[in-house]
Coordinates of C-alpha atoms in Angstrom, one line a residue:
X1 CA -51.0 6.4 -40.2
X2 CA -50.8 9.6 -37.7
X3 CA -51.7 7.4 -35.0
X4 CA -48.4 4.9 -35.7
X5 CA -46.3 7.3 -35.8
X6 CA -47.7 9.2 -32.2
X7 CA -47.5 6.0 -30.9
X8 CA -44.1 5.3 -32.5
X9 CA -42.8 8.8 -31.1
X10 CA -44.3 8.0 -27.7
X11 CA -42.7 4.9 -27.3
X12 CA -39.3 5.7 -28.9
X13 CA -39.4 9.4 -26.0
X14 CA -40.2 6.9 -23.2
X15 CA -37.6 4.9 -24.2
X16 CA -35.2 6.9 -24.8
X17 CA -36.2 8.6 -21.2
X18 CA -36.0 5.1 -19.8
X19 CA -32.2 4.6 -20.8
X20 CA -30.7 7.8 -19.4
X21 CA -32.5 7.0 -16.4
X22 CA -30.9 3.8 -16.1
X23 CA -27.8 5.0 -17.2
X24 CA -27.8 7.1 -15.0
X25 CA -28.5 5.1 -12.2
X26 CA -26.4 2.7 -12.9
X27 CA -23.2 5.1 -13.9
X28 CA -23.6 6.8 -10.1
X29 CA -23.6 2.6 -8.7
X30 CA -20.8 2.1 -10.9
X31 CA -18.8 4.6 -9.7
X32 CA -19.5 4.0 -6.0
X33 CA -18.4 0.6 -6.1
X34 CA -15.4 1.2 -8.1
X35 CA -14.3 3.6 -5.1
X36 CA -15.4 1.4 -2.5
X37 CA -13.5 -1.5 -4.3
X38 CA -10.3 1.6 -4.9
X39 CA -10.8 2.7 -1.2
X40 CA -10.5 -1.1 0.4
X41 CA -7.6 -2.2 -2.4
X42 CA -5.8 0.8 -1.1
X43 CA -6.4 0.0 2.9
X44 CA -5.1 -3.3 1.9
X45 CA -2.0 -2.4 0.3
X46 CA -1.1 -0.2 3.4
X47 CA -1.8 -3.6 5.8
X48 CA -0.2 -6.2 3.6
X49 CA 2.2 -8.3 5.2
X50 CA 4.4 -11.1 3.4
X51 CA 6.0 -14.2 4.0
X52 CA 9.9 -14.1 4.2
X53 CA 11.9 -17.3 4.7
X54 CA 15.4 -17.3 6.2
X55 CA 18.0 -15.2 4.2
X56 CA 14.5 -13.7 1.8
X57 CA 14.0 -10.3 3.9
X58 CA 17.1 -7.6 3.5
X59 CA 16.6 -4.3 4.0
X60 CA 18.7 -1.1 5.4
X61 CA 18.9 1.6 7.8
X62 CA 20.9 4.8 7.3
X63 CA 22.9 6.3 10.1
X64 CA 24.4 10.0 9.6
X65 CA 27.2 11.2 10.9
X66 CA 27.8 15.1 11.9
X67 CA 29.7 16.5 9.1
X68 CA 32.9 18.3 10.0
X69 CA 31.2 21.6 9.4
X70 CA 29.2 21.1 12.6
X71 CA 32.9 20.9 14.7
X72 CA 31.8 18.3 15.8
X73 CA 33.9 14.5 16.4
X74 CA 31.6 11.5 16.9
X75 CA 33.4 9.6 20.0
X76 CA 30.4 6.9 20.0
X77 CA 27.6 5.5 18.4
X78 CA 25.0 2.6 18.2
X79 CA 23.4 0.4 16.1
X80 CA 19.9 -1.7 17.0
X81 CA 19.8 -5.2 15.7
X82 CA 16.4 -5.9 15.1
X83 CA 15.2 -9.2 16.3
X84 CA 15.6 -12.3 13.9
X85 CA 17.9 -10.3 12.0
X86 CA 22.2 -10.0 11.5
X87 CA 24.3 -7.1 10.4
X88 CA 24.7 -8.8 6.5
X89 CA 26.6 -5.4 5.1
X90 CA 27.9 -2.0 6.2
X91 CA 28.7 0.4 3.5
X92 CA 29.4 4.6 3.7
X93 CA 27.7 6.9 1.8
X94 CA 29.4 10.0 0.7
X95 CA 28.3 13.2 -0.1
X96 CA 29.4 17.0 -1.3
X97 CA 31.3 18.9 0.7
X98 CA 33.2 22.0 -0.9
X99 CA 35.4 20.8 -3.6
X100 CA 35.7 17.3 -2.6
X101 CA 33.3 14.6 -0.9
X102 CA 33.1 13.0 2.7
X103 CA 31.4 10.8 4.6
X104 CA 28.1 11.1 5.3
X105 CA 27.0 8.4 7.2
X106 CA 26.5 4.3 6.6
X107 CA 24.1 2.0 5.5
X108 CA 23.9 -0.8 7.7
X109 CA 22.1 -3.9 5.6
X110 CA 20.4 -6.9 7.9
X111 CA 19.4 -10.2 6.5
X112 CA 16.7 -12.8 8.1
X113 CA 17.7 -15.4 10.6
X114 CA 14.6 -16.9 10.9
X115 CA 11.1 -16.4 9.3
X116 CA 9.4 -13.0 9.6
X117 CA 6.2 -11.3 8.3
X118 CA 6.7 -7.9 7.3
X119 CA 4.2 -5.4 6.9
X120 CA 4.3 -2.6 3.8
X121 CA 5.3 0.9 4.7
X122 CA 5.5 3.9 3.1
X123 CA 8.8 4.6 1.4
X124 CA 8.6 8.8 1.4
X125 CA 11.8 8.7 -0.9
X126 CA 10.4 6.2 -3.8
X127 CA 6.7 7.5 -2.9
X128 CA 5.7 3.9 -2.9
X129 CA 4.9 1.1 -0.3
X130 CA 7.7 -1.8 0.5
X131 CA 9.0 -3.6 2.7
X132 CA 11.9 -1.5 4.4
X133 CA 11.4 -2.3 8.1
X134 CA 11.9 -4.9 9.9
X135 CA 9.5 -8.0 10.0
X136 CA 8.1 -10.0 13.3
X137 CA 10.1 -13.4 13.5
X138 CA 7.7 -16.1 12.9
X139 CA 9.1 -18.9 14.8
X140 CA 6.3 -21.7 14.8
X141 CA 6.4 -22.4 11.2
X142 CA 10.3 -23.2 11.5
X143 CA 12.0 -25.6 13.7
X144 CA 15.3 -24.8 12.3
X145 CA 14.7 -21.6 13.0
X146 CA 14.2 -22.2 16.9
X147 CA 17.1 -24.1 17.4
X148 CA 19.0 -21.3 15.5
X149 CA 17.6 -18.6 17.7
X150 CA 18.6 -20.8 20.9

């Protein structure tokens, strides 16, 4: 009977030494491919680019103006159009100024004329990755879109 149960203890210490090993073999693999598979997810969300149709991609730039405080009168200014896109909306933002509220710039909104591919950026504001800058116009996969261009 002594000699089942040695046996029994032997087997049931080389077992149990056998599963930690393994566990924790397996728990360090584990863990290494989860961050690889984290690490390459992440490089791809930073290198996605998308797909927008005519009239699909709007985003906006904001342009400040000098504030009144600066003595300062703006005589001029410019806007870039970026390629494949139109000026769809201009709105002013306003912001505190002493007791009241001025302008403090304008959001200028542009919409698609053709196809484009844009790539994800970081949005520092949101802390999150969009599509806030302007795509490359993809003009093979629209005829429409060439003869609009022209």
């Amino acid at each position: 009977m002594k000699s089942i149960i040695k046996e029994l203890s032997l087997y049931a210490t080389a077992g149990t030494l056998g599963m930690f090993s393994f566990v924790g073999c397996g728990h360090s693999e584990d863990t290494a491919k989860e961050e690889a598979v984290t690490e390459e997810s992440s490089q791809e969300e930073v290198t996605d680019t998308k797909y927008f149709d005519v009239g699909e991609h709007l985003f906006f730039e904001r342009y400040y103006l000098t504030s009144s405080v600066d003595s300062q009168d703006i005589a001029g200014g410019s806007v870039s159009i970026p390629e494949g896109y139109s000026v769809y909306d201009i709105e002013n933002f306003i912001r505190p100024y002493c007791y009241g509220s001025e302008t403090g710039g304008y959001d200028v909104w542009f919409l698609n004329d053709v196809p484009v591919e844009a790539e994800k950026v970081y949005n520092e504001v949101l802390e999150i990755y969009d599509y806030s800058e302007p795509g490359t116009p993809v003009l093979e996969k629209s005829d429409a879109a060439v003869q609009k261009v022209k």
